[in-house]
Amino acid sequence: MNADEKYLTPGGRPGPVVREGEFVFGAAGLEHGHIADMTRSLLEAGATLKWVYNPDPEKVRDFQKKFPQARAARCEDELLSDPEVRLVAAAAIPCDRAALGVRVMESGKDYFTDKTPLISLEQLDAVKAACARTGRRFFVYYSERLCSESAVYAERLLADGAIGRVIQVMGTGPHRLGPPDSRPDWFYRRAQYGGILCDLGSHQIEQYLAFSGAKDARVVSSQIANYAHPDYPELDDFGDAVLAGDNGTSHYFRVDWFTPDGLRTWGDGRTFILGTEGYIELRKYMNLGVSGEGDLVFLADRSGEREIHVSGKVGCPFFGEMILDCLNGTQRAMTQEHIFKAAELSVKAQMLAQKLE
Amino acid sequence: MNADEKYLTPGGRPGPVVREGEFVFGAAGLEHGHIADMTRSLLEAGATLKWVYNPDPEKVRDFQKKFPQARAARCEDELLSDPEVRLVAAAAIPCDRAALGVRVMESGKDYFTDKTPLISLEQLDAVKAACARTGRRFFVYYSERLCSESAVYAERLLADGAIGRVIQVMGTGPHRLGPPDSRPDWFYRRAQYGGILCDLGSHQIEQYLAFSGAKDARVVSSQIANYAHPDYPELDDFGDAVLAGDNGTSHYFRVDWFTPDGLRTWGDGRTFILGTEGYIELRKYMNLGVSGEGDLVFLADRSGEREIHVSGKVGCPFFGEMILDCLNGTQRAMTQEHIFKAAELSVKAQMLAQKLE
């Protein structure tokens, strides 16, 4: 095993951390397009894709078009029983993600699921128990931080004390719905997708914990609404929440499905991090009204204001770190406590939400 | 009386609405620098300044340096008993603003106070009763909307349906504290300044009511903190709140005293207005990291994204409208119900606030 942290090059773009065959994974749960991004990122970090499994052969064929090296497993067990496989990446329907994770971990493999990883406290308990019982890892693809170079760069600024002590994190996660019938049925069923605060909100809460350093938090208030989609009564098209952390920081986030038709991309996601000596604004995917790329970091501190373009400059070290964590038993990519806390608070924000209107 | 609405030129910068001597006012309560801005705006709208009164002769002299036409009244009564005076503009200590307003209205004049107009529900009741008893008007200088051309322009966009139905308003009102001893004692005494949500928050709540069209709202949650000013334990240096309106809309705002030293101006105030068909972002006083003026309006709608510079282009019609309201008995500038509701919710947000840390 030549896996080594020297492959991670802090300050530059991370490259592969393992060589061909050193870290083998399979893909399952092809219900959300994120599985292709997850797979691609794992491949860039050096992982080797061996299997794909899904009950729907059409989804398997689509996946194989993108990743021809993936062999189609005849059943889930064919994937889970292969001792060469170290990790299973999956984007199942949200309500099924926890149970799949338990099966994966029971088979002795680590699990990497699309967010939101689970949609009830019972599922959280089951996942925690499976982790404890098996010693395997449960990772979540929180792409709005892990795949955002601006977010990665912000973490470095925070670690350097660029804005003093962090006080508050405020985030917006608008998304484009697109033609309603382009979405699968489960997208509109609360028991399957989990509600907007649990789904889109999980990105926000995870970022809050990461940026603020809070280890736990209380849901101070949360709200959901369906303002403009009466044909889909179980869809929350708006949600927001306030959280108060155990370290005195707090968090507000707003998520919605109202990205307007004229916007150049799927959502004008922003993050504002307020500190005692300055603040940071991330414009993750675009700069509203201004042409050009995303991944913009705006910093105001004691000495001035800066606009920093980080696209293509810092990369996304999570994937390599996760592979090394799996191989070496470390917790550098993300601790399990952090993952479970983000999931718990996402579920609670949804459970406690008051309906607007 | 030649006051006429034709002087208001919608779409352009409003000019004077009255001629010299047609609308006479006096200034009192010189405790906050806003009084100079209030006076200047009244003068630009055509009003005639006759008196200034304050118990502190030094403050009177400072005021007269800026406005030499103001005659120093020997006592408050000399100002209040002059039948020529139609309105008294004042920036007293927040805890004293309501009582001064009652005295002004009892003297048969209209009152124009700096925000926050009052700091308790008892004061609100007293003001409402005085308005009803005297038939006089109680106006508030909510400068973050009334003196912001970007906010004025946003109201026009909303009235034109540019973003469909308004769903939510999110605002940030960061302020620079400056050298702590440059502030008067009352600035740090809660019983005098009223708390950050009542003080700075009143701007935000007033904007929410104006932009959303809500006539009433409920304080869903509110928080205050003193993160970095232990020498001033009664100062809230951070506050935020969520409000749910009676028309299904909602509001989040965050206010603080953490504008960093390196920022070019006192605060990077923003307003985000989310609608079913688009959204608006106001960068009121500056464009972070980008040189140039403030009063930027960013609009995303069905057809695209726009960056609109409105500084110097739309003006601030409030002052002329207020003068005409006083003269004509209309309620175009701002209804009394709106003013009282903004004041009530600001007080309630403060009363209900949970302390962070």
PDB file of C-alpha atoms in Angstrom, chain A residues 16-145:
ATOM      1  CA  PRO A  16      -4.592  11.228  -7.066  1.00  0.00           C
ATOM      2  CA  VAL A  17      -3.769   9.788  -3.649  1.00  0.00           C
ATOM      3  CA  VAL A  18      -3.659   6.149  -4.738  1.00  0.00           C
ATOM      4  CA  ARG A  19      -2.629   4.216  -7.822  1.00  0.00           C
ATOM      5  CA  GLU A  20      -4.781   2.045 -10.049  1.00  0.00           C
ATOM      6  CA  GLY A  21      -6.226  -0.861  -8.071  1.00  0.00           C
ATOM      7  CA  GLU A  22      -5.201   0.407  -4.643  1.00  0.00           C
ATOM      8  CA  PHE A  23      -8.687   1.580  -3.769  1.00  0.00           C
ATOM      9  CA  VAL A  24     -11.539  -0.190  -5.520  1.00  0.00           C
ATOM     10  CA  PHE A  25     -15.126   0.985  -5.335  1.00  0.00           C
ATOM     11  CA  GLY A  26     -18.525   0.267  -6.777  1.00  0.00           C
ATOM     12  CA  ALA A  27     -21.512   2.453  -7.563  1.00  0.00           C
ATOM     13  CA  ALA A  28     -25.097   1.747  -6.588  1.00  0.00           C
ATOM     14  CA  GLY A  29     -28.262   3.724  -6.121  1.00  0.00           C
ATOM     15  CA  LEU A  30     -28.359   5.602  -9.404  1.00  0.00           C
ATOM     16  CA  GLU A  31     -31.468   7.624  -8.527  1.00  0.00           C
ATOM     17  CA  HIS A  32     -29.827  11.054  -8.536  1.00  0.00           C
ATOM     18  CA  GLY A  33     -27.408  12.510 -11.070  1.00  0.00           C
ATOM     19  CA  HIS A  34     -24.959  13.232  -8.262  1.00  0.00           C
ATOM     20  CA  ILE A  35     -23.717   9.653  -8.562  1.00  0.00           C
ATOM     21  CA  ALA A  36     -21.847  10.610 -11.743  1.00  0.00           C
ATOM     22  CA  ASP A  37     -20.150  13.554  -9.985  1.00  0.00           C
ATOM     23  CA  MET A  38     -19.289  11.389  -7.001  1.00  0.00           C
ATOM     24  CA  THR A  39     -17.823   8.724  -9.257  1.00  0.00           C
ATOM     25  CA  ARG A  40     -15.844  11.231 -11.292  1.00  0.00           C
ATOM     26  CA  SER A  41     -14.366  12.800  -8.172  1.00  0.00           C
ATOM     27  CA  LEU A  42     -13.362   9.428  -6.781  1.00  0.00           C
ATOM     28  CA  LEU A  43     -11.691   8.556 -10.078  1.00  0.00           C
ATOM     29  CA  GLU A  44      -9.799  11.871 -10.079  1.00  0.00           C
ATOM     30  CA  ALA A  45      -8.534  11.053  -6.602  1.00  0.00           C
ATOM     31  CA  GLY A  46      -7.119   7.776  -7.926  1.00  0.00           C
ATOM     32  CA  ALA A  47      -9.843   5.281  -6.996  1.00  0.00           C
ATOM     33  CA  THR A  48     -10.656   2.367  -9.281  1.00  0.00           C
ATOM     34  CA  LEU A  49     -14.254   1.784 -10.336  1.00  0.00           C
ATOM     35  CA  LYS A  50     -15.122  -1.893 -10.645  1.00  0.00           C
ATOM     36  CA  TRP A  51     -18.880  -2.369 -10.316  1.00  0.00           C
ATOM     37  CA  VAL A  52     -22.184  -0.692 -10.876  1.00  0.00           C
ATOM     38  CA  TYR A  53     -25.462  -2.041  -9.581  1.00  0.00           C
ATOM     39  CA  ASN A  54     -29.030  -0.863  -9.907  1.00  0.00           C
ATOM     40  CA  PRO A  55     -32.323  -2.766 -10.310  1.00  0.00           C
ATOM     41  CA  ASP A  56     -33.116  -0.594 -13.354  1.00  0.00           C
ATOM     42  CA  PRO A  57     -30.984  -1.801 -16.298  1.00  0.00           C
ATOM     43  CA  GLU A  58     -31.546   1.463 -18.168  1.00  0.00           C
ATOM     44  CA  LYS A  59     -29.920   3.443 -15.365  1.00  0.00           C
ATOM     45  CA  VAL A  60     -27.040   0.965 -15.384  1.00  0.00           C
ATOM     46  CA  ARG A  61     -26.553   1.404 -19.127  1.00  0.00           C
ATOM     47  CA  ASP A  62     -26.601   5.204 -18.773  1.00  0.00           C
ATOM     48  CA  PHE A  63     -23.981   4.958 -16.066  1.00  0.00           C
ATOM     49  CA  GLN A  64     -21.820   2.644 -18.146  1.00  0.00           C
ATOM     50  CA  LYS A  65     -21.935   5.112 -21.023  1.00  0.00           C
ATOM     51  CA  LYS A  66     -20.132   7.580 -18.773  1.00  0.00           C
ATOM     52  CA  PHE A  67     -17.971   4.974 -17.033  1.00  0.00           C
ATOM     53  CA  PRO A  68     -17.419   1.990 -19.355  1.00  0.00           C
ATOM     54  CA  GLN A  69     -15.036   0.365 -16.897  1.00  0.00           C
ATOM     55  CA  ALA A  70     -17.931  -0.351 -14.516  1.00  0.00           C
ATOM     56  CA  ARG A  71     -19.067  -3.956 -14.685  1.00  0.00           C
ATOM     57  CA  ALA A  72     -22.814  -4.444 -14.137  1.00  0.00           C
ATOM     58  CA  ALA A  73     -23.457  -6.536 -11.044  1.00  0.00           C
ATOM     59  CA  ARG A  74     -26.368  -8.973 -11.366  1.00  0.00           C
ATOM     60  CA  CYS A  75     -27.544  -8.217  -7.871  1.00  0.00           C
ATOM     61  CA  GLU A  76     -26.559  -6.014  -4.977  1.00  0.00           C
ATOM     62  CA  ASP A  77     -24.932  -8.955  -3.277  1.00  0.00           C
ATOM     63  CA  GLU A  78     -22.526  -9.484  -6.160  1.00  0.00           C
ATOM     64  CA  LEU A  79     -21.185  -6.005  -5.468  1.00  0.00           C
ATOM     65  CA  LEU A  80     -21.279  -6.281  -1.673  1.00  0.00           C
ATOM     66  CA  SER A  81     -19.627  -9.688  -1.572  1.00  0.00           C
ATOM     67  CA  ASP A  82     -16.582  -8.725  -3.627  1.00  0.00           C
ATOM     68  CA  PRO A  83     -13.721  -8.513  -1.106  1.00  0.00           C
ATOM     69  CA  GLU A  84     -11.749  -6.251  -3.429  1.00  0.00           C
ATOM     70  CA  VAL A  85     -14.326  -3.460  -3.086  1.00  0.00           C
ATOM     71  CA  ARG A  86     -13.430  -1.010  -0.285  1.00  0.00           C
ATOM     72  CA  LEU A  87     -16.241   1.477  -0.695  1.00  0.00           C
ATOM     73  CA  VAL A  88     -19.691   1.763  -2.248  1.00  0.00           C
ATOM     74  CA  ALA A  89     -20.781   5.132  -3.587  1.00  0.00           C
ATOM     75  CA  ALA A  90     -24.517   5.606  -3.938  1.00  0.00           C
ATOM     76  CA  ALA A  91     -27.245   8.120  -4.669  1.00  0.00           C
ATOM     77  CA  ALA A  92     -30.341   6.151  -3.751  1.00  0.00           C
ATOM     78  CA  ILE A  93     -33.716   7.745  -3.068  1.00  0.00           C
ATOM     79  CA  PRO A  94     -33.166   9.703   0.178  1.00  0.00           C
ATOM     80  CA  CYS A  95     -35.437   7.476   2.257  1.00  0.00           C
ATOM     81  CA  ASP A  96     -33.407   4.422   1.178  1.00  0.00           C
ATOM     82  CA  ARG A  97     -29.912   5.807   1.735  1.00  0.00           C
ATOM     83  CA  ALA A  98     -29.548   4.811   5.376  1.00  0.00           C
ATOM     84  CA  ALA A  99     -30.673   1.202   4.868  1.00  0.00           C
ATOM     85  CA  LEU A 100     -28.349   0.782   1.891  1.00  0.00           C
ATOM     86  CA  GLY A 101     -25.538   2.180   4.008  1.00  0.00           C
ATOM     87  CA  VAL A 102     -26.225  -0.324   6.758  1.00  0.00           C
ATOM     88  CA  ARG A 103     -26.102  -3.174   4.220  1.00  0.00           C
ATOM     89  CA  VAL A 104     -22.868  -1.831   2.763  1.00  0.00           C
ATOM     90  CA  MET A 105     -21.209  -1.484   6.155  1.00  0.00           C
ATOM     91  CA  GLU A 106     -22.481  -4.899   7.234  1.00  0.00           C
ATOM     92  CA  SER A 107     -20.685  -6.273   4.175  1.00  0.00           C
ATOM     93  CA  GLY A 108     -17.442  -4.836   5.519  1.00  0.00           C
ATOM     94  CA  LYS A 109     -17.167  -1.868   3.170  1.00  0.00           C
ATOM     95  CA  ASP A 110     -17.240   1.857   3.698  1.00  0.00           C
ATOM     96  CA  TYR A 111     -20.167   3.852   2.345  1.00  0.00           C
ATOM     97  CA  PHE A 112     -20.296   7.145   0.523  1.00  0.00           C
ATOM     98  CA  THR A 113     -23.802   8.489  -0.009  1.00  0.00           C
ATOM     99  CA  ASP A 114     -25.227  11.505  -1.695  1.00  0.00           C
ATOM    100  CA  LYS A 115     -26.747  13.993   0.691  1.00  0.00           C
ATOM    101  CA  THR A 116     -29.113  14.029   2.453  1.00  0.00           C
ATOM    102  CA  PRO A 117     -27.888  10.759   3.959  1.00  0.00           C
ATOM    103  CA  LEU A 118     -31.038   9.958   5.912  1.00  0.00           C
ATOM    104  CA  ILE A 119     -34.444  11.427   6.702  1.00  0.00           C
ATOM    105  CA  SER A 120     -35.408  10.293  10.215  1.00  0.00           C
ATOM    106  CA  LEU A 121     -33.869   9.975  13.661  1.00  0.00           C
ATOM    107  CA  GLU A 122     -34.589   6.228  13.541  1.00  0.00           C
ATOM    108  CA  GLN A 123     -32.453   5.941  10.420  1.00  0.00           C
ATOM    109  CA  LEU A 124     -29.743   7.937  12.155  1.00  0.00           C
ATOM    110  CA  ASP A 125     -29.772   5.530  15.081  1.00  0.00           C
ATOM    111  CA  ALA A 126     -29.577   2.566  12.728  1.00  0.00           C
ATOM    112  CA  VAL A 127     -26.623   4.044  10.873  1.00  0.00           C
ATOM    113  CA  LYS A 128     -24.758   4.936  14.070  1.00  0.00           C
ATOM    114  CA  ALA A 129     -25.327   1.438  15.395  1.00  0.00           C
ATOM    115  CA  ALA A 130     -24.091  -0.113  12.152  1.00  0.00           C
ATOM    116  CA  CYS A 131     -20.946   2.038  12.228  1.00  0.00           C
ATOM    117  CA  ALA A 132     -20.238   1.022  15.817  1.00  0.00           C
ATOM    118  CA  ARG A 133     -20.949  -2.641  15.119  1.00  0.00           C
ATOM    119  CA  THR A 134     -18.950  -2.921  11.908  1.00  0.00           C
ATOM    120  CA  GLY A 135     -16.223  -0.329  12.396  1.00  0.00           C
ATOM    121  CA  ARG A 136     -16.921   0.875   8.869  1.00  0.00           C
ATOM    122  CA  ARG A 137     -17.282   4.490   7.723  1.00  0.00           C
ATOM    123  CA  PHE A 138     -20.311   6.451   6.608  1.00  0.00           C
ATOM    124  CA  PHE A 139     -19.411   9.396   4.339  1.00  0.00           C
ATOM    125  CA  VAL A 140     -21.706  11.970   2.776  1.00  0.00           C
ATOM    126  CA  TYR A 141     -21.322  13.918  -0.436  1.00  0.00           C
ATOM    127  CA  TYR A 142     -22.008  17.440   0.818  1.00  0.00           C
ATOM    128  CA  SER A 143     -21.132  18.895  -2.542  1.00  0.00           C
ATOM    129  CA  GLU A 144     -21.958  22.526  -1.725  1.00  0.00           C
ATOM    130  CA  ARG A 145     -18.880  22.595   0.486  1.00  0.00           C
TER     131      ARG A 145
END
